[in-house]
Coordinates of N, CA and C in Angstrom, one line a residue:
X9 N 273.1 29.6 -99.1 CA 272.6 29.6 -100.5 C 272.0 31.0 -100.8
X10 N 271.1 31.4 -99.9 CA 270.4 33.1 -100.0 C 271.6 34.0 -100.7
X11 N 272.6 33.7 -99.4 CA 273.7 34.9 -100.0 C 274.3 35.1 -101.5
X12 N 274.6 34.0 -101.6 CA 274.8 33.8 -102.7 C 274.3 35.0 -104.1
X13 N 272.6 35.3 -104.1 CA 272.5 36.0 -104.6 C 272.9 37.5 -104.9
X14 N 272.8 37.4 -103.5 CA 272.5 39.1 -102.7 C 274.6 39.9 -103.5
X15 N 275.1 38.5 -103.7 CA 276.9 39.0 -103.7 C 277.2 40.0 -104.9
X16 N 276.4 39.7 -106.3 CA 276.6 40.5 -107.1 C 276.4 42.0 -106.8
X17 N 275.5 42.3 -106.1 CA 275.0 43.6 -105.5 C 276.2 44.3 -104.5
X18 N 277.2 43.2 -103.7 CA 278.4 43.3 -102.9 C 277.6 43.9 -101.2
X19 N 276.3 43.1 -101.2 CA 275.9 43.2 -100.3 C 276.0 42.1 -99.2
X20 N 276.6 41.8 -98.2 CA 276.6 40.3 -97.3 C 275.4 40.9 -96.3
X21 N 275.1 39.9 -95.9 CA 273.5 40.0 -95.3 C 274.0 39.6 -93.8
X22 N 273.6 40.2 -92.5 CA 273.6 39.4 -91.6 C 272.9 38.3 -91.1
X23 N 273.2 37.6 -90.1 CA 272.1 36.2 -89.7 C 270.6 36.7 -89.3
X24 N 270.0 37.9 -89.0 CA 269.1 38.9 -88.6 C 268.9 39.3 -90.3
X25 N 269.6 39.5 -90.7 CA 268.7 39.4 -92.0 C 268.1 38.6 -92.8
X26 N 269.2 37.1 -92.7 CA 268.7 36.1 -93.3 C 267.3 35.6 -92.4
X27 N 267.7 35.7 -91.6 CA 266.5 35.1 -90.9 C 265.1 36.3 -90.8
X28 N 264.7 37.6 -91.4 CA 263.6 38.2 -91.6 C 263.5 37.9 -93.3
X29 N 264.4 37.4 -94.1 CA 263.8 36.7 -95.3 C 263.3 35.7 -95.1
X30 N 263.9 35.1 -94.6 CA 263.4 33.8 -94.5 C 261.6 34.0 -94.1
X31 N 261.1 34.3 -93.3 CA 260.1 34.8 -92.5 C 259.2 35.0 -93.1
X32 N 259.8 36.1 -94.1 CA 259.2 37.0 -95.6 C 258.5 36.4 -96.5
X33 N 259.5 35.0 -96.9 CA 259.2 34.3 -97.7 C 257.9 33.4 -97.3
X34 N 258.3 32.8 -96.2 CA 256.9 31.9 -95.6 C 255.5 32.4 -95.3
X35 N 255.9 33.9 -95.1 CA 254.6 34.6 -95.3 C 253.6 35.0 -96.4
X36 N 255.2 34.9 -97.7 CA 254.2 35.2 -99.1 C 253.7 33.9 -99.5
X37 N 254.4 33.2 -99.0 CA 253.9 31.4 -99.6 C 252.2 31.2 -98.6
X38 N 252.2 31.5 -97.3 CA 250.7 31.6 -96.9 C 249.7 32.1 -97.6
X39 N 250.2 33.2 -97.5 CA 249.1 34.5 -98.1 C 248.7 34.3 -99.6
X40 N 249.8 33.4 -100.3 CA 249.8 33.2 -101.7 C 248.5 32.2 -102.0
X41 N 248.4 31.6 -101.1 CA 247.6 30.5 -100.8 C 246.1 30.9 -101.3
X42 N 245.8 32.2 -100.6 CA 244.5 32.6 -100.4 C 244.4 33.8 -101.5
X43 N 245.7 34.4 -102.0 CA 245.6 35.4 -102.9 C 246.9 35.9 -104.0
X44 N 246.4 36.1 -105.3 CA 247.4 35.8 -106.2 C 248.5 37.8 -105.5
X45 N 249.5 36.5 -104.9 CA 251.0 38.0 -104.7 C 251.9 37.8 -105.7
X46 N 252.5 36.3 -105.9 CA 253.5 35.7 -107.1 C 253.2 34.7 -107.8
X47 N 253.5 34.9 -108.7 CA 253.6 33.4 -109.6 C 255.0 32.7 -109.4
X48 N 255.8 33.3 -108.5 CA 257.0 32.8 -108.2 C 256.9 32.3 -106.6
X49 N 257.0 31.1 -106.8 CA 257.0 30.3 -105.2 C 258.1 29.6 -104.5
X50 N 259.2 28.8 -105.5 CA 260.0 28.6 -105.0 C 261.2 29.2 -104.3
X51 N 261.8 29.1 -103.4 CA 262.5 29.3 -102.3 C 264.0 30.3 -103.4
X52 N 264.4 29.6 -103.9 CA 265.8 30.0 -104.7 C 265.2 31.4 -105.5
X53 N 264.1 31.0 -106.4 CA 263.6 31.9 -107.4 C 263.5 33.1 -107.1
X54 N 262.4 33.2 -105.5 CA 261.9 34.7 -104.9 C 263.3 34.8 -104.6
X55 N 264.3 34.3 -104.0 CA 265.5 35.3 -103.5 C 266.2 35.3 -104.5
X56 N 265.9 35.0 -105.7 CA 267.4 35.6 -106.3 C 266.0 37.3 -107.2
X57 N 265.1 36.4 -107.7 CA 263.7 37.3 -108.9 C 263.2 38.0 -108.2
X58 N 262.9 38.2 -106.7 CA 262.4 39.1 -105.7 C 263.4 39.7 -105.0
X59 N 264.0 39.3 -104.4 CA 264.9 39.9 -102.7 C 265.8 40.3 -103.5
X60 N 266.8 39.8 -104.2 CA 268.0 40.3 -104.7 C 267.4 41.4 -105.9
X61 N 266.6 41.2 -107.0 CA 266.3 42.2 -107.6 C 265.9 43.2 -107.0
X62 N 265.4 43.5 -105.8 CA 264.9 44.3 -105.2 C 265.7 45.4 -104.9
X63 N 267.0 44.7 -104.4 CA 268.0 45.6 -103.6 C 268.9 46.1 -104.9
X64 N 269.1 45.5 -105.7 CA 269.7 46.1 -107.0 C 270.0 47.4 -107.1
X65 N 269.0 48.0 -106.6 CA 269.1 49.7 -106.4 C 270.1 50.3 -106.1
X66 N 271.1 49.6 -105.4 CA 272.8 50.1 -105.2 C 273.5 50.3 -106.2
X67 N 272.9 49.4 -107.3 CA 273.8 49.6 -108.7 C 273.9 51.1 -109.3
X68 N 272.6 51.7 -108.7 CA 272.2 52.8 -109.4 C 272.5 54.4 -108.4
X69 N 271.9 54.2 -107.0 CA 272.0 54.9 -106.2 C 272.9 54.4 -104.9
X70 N 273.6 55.5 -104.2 CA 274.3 54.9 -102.8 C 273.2 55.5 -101.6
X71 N 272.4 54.2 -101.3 CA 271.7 53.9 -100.3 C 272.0 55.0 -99.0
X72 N 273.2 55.0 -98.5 CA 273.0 55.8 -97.6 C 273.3 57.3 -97.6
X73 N 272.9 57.6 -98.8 CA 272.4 59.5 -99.1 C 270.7 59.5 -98.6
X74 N 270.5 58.4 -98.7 CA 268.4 58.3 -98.9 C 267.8 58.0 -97.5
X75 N 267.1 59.3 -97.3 CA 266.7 59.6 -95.7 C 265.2 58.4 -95.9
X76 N 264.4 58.5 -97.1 CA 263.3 58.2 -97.0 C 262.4 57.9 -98.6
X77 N 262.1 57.1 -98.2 CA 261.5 56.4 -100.1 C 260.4 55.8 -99.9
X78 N 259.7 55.9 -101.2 CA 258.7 55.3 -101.1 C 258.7 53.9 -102.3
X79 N 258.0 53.4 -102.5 CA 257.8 52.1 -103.3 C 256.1 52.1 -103.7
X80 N 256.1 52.8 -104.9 CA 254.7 53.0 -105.5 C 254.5 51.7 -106.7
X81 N 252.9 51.3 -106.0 CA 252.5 50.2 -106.4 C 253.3 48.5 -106.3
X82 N 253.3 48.8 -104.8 CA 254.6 47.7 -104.3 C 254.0 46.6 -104.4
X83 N 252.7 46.4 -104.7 CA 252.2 44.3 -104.3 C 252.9 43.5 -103.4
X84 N 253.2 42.7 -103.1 CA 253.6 41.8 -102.6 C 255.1 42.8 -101.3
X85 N 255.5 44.1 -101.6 CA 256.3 44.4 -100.7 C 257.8 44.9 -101.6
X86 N 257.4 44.7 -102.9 CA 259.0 44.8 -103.9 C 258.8 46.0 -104.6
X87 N 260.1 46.6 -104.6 CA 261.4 46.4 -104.1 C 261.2 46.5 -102.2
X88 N 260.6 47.6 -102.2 CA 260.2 48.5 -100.3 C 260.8 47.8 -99.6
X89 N 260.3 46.7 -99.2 CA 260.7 45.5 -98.0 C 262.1 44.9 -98.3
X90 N 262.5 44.3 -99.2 CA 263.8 44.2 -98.9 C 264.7 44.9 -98.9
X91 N 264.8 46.3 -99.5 CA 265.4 47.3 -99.2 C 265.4 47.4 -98.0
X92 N 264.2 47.9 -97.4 CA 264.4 48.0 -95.4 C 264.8 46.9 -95.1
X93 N 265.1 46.2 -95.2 CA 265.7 45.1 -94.7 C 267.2 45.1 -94.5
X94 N 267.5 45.3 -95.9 CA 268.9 45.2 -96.1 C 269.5 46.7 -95.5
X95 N 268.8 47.7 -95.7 CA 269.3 49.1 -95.4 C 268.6 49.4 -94.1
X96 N 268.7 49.2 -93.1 CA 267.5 49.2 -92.1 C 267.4 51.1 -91.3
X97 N 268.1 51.8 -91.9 CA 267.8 53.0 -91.5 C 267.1 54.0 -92.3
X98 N 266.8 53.4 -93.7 CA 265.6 54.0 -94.8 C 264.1 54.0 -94.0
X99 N 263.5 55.0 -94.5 CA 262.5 55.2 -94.1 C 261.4 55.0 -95.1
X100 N 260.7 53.9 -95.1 CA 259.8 53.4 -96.1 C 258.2 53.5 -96.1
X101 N 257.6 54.5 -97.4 CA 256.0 53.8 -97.6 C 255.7 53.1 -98.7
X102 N 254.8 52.4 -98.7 CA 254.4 51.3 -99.2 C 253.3 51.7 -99.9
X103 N 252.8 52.2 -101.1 CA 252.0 52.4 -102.0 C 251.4 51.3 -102.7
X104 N 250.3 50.7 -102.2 CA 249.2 50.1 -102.8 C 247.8 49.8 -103.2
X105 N 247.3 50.0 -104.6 CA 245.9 50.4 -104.7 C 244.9 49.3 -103.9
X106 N 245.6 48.2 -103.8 CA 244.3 46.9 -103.2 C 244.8 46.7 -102.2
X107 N 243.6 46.8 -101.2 CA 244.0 46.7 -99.3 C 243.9 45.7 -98.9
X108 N 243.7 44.3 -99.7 CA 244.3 42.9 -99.5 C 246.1 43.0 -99.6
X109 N 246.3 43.8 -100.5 CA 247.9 43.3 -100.3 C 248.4 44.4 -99.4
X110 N 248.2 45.3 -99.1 CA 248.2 46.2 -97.7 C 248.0 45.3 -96.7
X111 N 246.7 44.7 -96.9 CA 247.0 44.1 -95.4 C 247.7 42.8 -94.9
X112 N 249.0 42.6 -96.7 CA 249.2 41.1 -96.1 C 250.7 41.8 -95.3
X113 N 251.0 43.3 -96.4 CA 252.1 44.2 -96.0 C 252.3 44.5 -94.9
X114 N 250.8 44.6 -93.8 CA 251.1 45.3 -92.8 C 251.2 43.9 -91.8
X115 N 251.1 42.7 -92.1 CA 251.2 41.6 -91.2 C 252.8 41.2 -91.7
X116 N 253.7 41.4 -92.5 CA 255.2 41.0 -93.1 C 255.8 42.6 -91.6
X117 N 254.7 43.3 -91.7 CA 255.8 44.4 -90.8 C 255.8 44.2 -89.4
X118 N 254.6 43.5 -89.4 CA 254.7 43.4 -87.7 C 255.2 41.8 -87.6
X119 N 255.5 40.9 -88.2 CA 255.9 40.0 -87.8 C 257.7 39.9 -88.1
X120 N 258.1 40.8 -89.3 CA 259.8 41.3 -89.0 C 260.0 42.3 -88.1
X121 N 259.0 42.7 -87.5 CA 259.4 44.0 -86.5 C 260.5 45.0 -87.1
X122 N 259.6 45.5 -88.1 CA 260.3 46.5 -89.2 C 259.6 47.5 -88.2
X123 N 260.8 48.7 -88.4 CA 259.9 50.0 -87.9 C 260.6 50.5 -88.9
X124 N 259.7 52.0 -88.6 CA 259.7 53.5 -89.8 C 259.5 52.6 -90.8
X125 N 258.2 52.0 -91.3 CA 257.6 51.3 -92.3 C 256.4 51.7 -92.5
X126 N 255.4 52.0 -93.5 CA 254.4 52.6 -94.1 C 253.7 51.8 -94.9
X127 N 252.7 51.2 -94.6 CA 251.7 50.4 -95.8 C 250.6 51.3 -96.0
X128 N 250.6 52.1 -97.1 CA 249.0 52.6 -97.5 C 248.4 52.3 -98.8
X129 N 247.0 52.4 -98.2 CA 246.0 51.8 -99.5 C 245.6 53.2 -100.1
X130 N 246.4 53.2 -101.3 CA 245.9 54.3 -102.0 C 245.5 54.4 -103.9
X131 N 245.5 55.3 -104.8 CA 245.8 55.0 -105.9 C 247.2 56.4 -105.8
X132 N 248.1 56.4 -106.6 CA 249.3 57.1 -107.3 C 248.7 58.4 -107.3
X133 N 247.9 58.4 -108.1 CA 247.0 59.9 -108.8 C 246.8 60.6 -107.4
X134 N 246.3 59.6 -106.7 CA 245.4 60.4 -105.8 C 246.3 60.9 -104.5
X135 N 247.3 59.5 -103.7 CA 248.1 60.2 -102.8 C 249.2 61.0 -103.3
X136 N 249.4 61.2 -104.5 CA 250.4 61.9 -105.0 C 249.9 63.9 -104.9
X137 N 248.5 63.9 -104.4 CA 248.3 64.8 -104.3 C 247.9 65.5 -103.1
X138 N 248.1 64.3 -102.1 CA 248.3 64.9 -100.4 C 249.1 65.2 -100.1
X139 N 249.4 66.4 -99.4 CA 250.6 66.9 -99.0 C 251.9 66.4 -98.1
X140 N 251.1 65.3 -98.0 CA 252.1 64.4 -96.7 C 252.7 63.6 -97.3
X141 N 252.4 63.2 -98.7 CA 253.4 62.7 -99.3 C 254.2 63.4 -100.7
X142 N 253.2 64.2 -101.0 CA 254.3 65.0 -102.1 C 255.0 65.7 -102.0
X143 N 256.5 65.3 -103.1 CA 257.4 65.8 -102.9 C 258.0 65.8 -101.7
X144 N 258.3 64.7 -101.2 CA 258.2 64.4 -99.8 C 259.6 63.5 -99.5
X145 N 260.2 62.9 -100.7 CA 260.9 61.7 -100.6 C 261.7 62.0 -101.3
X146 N 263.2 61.7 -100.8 CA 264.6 60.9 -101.2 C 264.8 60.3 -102.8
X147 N 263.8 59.5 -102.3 CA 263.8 58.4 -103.5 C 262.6 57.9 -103.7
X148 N 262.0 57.4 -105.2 CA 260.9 57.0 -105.7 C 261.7 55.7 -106.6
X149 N 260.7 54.3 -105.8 CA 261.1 53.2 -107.1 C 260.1 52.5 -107.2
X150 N 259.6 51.9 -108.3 CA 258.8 51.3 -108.9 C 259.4 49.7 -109.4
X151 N 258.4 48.7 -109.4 CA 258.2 47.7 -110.2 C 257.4 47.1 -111.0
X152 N 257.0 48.3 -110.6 CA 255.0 48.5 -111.4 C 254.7 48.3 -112.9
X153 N 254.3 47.4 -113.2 CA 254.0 47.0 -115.4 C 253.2 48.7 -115.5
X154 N 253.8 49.2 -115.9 CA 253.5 50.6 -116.7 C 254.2 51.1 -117.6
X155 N 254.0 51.8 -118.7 CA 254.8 52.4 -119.2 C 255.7 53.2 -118.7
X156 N 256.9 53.4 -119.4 CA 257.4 54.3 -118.4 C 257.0 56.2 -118.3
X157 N 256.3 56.6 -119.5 CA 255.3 57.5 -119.3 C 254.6 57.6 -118.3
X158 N 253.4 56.7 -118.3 CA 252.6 56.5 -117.1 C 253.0 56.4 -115.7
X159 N 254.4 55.6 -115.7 CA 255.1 55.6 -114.4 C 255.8 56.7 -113.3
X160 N 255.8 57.3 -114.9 CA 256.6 59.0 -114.2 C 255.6 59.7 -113.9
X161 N 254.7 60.0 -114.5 CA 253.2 60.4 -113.8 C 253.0 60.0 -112.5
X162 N 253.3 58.7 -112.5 CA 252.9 58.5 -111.1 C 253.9 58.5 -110.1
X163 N 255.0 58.4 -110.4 CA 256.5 58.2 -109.1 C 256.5 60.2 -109.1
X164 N 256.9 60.5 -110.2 CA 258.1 61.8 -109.9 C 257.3 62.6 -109.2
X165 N 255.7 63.5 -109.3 CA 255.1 63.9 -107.7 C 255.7 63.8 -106.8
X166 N 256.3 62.5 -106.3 CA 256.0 62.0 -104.9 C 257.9 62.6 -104.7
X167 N 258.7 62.8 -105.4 CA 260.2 63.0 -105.0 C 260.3 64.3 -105.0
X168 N 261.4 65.0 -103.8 CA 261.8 65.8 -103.7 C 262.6 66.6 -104.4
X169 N 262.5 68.0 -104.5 CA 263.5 68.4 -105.6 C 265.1 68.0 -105.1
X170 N 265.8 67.6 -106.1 CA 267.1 67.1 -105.7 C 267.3 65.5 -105.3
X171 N 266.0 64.4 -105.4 CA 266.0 63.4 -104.8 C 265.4 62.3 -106.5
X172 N 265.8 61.2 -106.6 CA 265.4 60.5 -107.8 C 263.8 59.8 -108.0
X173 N 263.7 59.2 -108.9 CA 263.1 58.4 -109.3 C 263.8 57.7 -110.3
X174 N 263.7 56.2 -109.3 CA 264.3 54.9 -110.2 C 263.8 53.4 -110.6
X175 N 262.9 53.7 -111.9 CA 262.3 52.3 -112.1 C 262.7 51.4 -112.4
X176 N 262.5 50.5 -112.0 CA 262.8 49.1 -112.5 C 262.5 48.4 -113.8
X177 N 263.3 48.2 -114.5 CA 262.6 47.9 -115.9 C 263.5 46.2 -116.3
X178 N 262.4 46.0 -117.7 CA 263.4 44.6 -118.0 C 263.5 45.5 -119.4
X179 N 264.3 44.3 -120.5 CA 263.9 44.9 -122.1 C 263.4 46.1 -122.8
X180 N 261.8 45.8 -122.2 CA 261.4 46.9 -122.9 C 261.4 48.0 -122.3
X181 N 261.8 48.1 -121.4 CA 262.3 49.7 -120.9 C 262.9 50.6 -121.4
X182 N 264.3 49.6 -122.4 CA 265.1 50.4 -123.8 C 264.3 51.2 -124.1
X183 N 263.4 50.8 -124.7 CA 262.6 51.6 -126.1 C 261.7 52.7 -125.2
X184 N 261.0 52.1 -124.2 CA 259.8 53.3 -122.9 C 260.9 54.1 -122.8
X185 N 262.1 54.3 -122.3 CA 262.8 55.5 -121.7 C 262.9 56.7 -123.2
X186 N 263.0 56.2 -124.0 CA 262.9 57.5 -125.2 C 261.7 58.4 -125.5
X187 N 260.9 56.9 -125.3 CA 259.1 57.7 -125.4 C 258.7 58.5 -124.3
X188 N 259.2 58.2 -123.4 CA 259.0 59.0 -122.0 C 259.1 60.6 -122.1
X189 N 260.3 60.9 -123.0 CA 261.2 61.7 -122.4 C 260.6 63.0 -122.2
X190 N 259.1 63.8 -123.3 CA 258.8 64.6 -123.1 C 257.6 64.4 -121.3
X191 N 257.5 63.5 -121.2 CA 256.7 62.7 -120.2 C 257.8 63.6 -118.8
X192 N 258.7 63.1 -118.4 CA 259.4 62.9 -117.7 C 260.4 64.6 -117.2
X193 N 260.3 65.6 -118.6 CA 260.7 66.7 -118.7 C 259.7 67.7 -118.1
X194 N 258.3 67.3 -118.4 CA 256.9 68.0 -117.7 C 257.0 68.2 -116.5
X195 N 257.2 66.7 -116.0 CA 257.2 66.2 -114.8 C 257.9 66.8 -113.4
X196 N 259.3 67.5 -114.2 CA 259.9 68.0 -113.5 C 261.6 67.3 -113.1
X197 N 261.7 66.4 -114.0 CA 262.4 65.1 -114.2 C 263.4 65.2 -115.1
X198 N 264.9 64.4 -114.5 CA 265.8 64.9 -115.6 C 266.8 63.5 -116.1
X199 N 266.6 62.8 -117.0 CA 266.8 61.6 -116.8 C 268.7 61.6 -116.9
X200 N 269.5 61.0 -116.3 CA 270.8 60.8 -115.9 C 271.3 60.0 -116.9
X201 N 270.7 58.3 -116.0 CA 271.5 57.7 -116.8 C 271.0 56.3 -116.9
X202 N 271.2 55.2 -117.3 CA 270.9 53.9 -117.0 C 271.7 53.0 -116.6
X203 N 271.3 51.3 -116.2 CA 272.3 50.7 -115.3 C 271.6 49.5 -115.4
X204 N 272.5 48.9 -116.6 CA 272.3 47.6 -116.9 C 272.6 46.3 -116.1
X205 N 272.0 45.3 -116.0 CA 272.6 44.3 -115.5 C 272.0 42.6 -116.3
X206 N 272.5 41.9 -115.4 CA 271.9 40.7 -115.6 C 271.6 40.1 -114.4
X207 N 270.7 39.8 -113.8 CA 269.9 38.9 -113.0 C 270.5 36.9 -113.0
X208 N 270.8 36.9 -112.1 CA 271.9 35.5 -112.6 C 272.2 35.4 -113.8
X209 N 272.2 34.5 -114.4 CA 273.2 34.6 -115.8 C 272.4 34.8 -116.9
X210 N 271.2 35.3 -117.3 CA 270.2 35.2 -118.2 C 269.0 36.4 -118.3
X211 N 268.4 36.3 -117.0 CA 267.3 37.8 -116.6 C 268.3 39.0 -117.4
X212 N 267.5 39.9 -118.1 CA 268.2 41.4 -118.6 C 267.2 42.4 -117.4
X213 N 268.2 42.8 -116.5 CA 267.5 44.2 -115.9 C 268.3 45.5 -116.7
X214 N 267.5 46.7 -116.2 CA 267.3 48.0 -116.3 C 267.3 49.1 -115.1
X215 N 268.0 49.8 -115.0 CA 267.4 50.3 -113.9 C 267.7 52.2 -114.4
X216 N 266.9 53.2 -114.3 CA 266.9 54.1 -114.8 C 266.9 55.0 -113.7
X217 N 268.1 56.0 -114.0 CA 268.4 57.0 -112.8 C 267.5 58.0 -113.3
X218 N 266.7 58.8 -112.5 CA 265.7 59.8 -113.4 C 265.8 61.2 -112.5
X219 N 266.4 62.0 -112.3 CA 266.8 63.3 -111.4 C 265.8 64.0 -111.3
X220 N 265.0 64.7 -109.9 CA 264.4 65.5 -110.1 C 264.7 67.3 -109.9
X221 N 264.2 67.7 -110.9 CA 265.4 68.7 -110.9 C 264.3 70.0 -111.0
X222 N 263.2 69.8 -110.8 CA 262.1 71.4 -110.8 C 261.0 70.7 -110.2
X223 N 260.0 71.7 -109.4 CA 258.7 71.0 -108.9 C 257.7 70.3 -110.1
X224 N 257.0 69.5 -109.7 CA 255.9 69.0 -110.3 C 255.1 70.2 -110.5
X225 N 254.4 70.7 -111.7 CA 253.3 71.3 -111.9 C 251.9 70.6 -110.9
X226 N 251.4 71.4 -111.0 CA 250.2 71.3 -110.0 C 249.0 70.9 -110.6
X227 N 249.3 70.6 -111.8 CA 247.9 69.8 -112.7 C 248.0 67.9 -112.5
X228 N 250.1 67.9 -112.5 CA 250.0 66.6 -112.5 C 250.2 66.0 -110.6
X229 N 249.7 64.8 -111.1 CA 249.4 63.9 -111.7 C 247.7 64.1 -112.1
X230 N 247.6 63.7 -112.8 CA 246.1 63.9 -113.7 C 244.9 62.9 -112.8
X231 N 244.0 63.0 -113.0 CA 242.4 62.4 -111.9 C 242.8 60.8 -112.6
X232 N 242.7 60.3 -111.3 CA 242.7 58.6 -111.4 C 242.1 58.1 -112.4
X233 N 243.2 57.2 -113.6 CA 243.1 56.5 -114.8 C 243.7 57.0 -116.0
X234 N 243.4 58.6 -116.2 CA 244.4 59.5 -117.0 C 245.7 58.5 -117.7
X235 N 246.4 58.9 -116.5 CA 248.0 58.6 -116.6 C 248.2 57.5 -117.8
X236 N 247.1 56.4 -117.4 CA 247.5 55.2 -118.1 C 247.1 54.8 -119.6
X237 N 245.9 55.9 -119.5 CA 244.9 55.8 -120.9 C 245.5 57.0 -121.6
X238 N 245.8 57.7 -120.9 CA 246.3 59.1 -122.1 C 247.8 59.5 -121.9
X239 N 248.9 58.5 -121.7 CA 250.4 58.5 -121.3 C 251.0 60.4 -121.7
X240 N 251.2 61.3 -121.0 CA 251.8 62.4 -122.1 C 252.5 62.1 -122.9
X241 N 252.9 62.7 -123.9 CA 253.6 62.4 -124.7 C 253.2 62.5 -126.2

């Protein structure tokens, strides 16, 4: 039944994969227990609204150009974790501001026995301005509710010249990727293209190829809260 999802994507999973979803799942359903990760709980839902959205990313980029990615403001592990999962030679960190869900992240990695996996408790603003991670990565993706202004503020820092940033959007993304654009040109960011789909027969996804094509200025990203209250633009 899992697979099922994953087929639109033209991904087949092995029995080692199904079986660290599986795992994945029972651990968000614990942890959910004690702290809000989803309002999505049932079994079918998270793998088609979680795991398979997650990996979608192939629609847009070919997976194995990408040495190393990050997943800024991942909550619960999405897209990050199922990507490592499915790609198991990416090199993943895990960007999240609350160290409850870091530390439900860093118990999903030692119980899939994920390696080259990264859970840190950070804000955007701020590790985007350590040198260990800026401009550091392959690839930047997001599932983070932000504009998509505010979002490029926060991902494009963290990508390498020549490497993307690709958010994940529903609907209103249409309309965010126009308002972005002087956002996203600052940034150092050159937007490509987009990559529509549908999510079983109904969900509208987005997925936005965004090129990084000159360094980040050194003002951005702006002192934690900026980005969100004052979007450039």
């Amino acid at each position: 039944m899992m697979q099922e999802y994953f087929n639109q994507f033209g991904i087949t999973l092995t029995d080692h994969q199904k079986d660290q979803f599986i795992q994945y799942y029972n651990l968000l359903i614990e942890w959910n227990s004690v702290m809000n990760l989803t309002a999505i709980t049932d079994f079918d839902e998270v793998c088609e609204k979680h795991f398979a959205d997650s990996v979608s990313l192939v629609k847009a980029v070919d997976s194995s150009t990408c040495g190393n990615l990050i997943d800024v403001g991942t909550g619960a592990g999405f897209p990050g974790i199922p990507l490592k999962i499915v790609f198991p030679h990416l090199k993943v960190t895990l960007l999240d501001s609350l160290n409850k869900r870091v530390n439900f992240l860093n118990e999903v990695i030692k119980k899939l026995q994920l390696e080259d996996v990264m859970a840190i408790h950070g804000r955007a603003e701020a590790s985007a301005r350590d040198p260990a991670y800026r401009e550091n990565y392959d690839i930047c993706v997001s599932r983070a509710v932000a504009n998509m202004s505010t979002l490029s503020e926060y991902c494009l820092p963290f990508v390498k010249e020549g490497g993307y940033f690709v958010p994940y959007k529903s609907q209103k993304g249409l309309e965010e990727i126009g308002e972005a654009a002087k956002a996203i040109s600052i940034l150092g960011g050159k937007y490509q293209k987009k990559v529509e789909f549908h999510l079983g027969e109904e969900e509208y996804r987005v997925l936005f190829l965004i090129d990084k094509v000159k360094a980040t200025p050194k003002k951005y990203p702006r002192k934690v809260g900026l980005p969100a209250k004052e979007p450039i633009g």
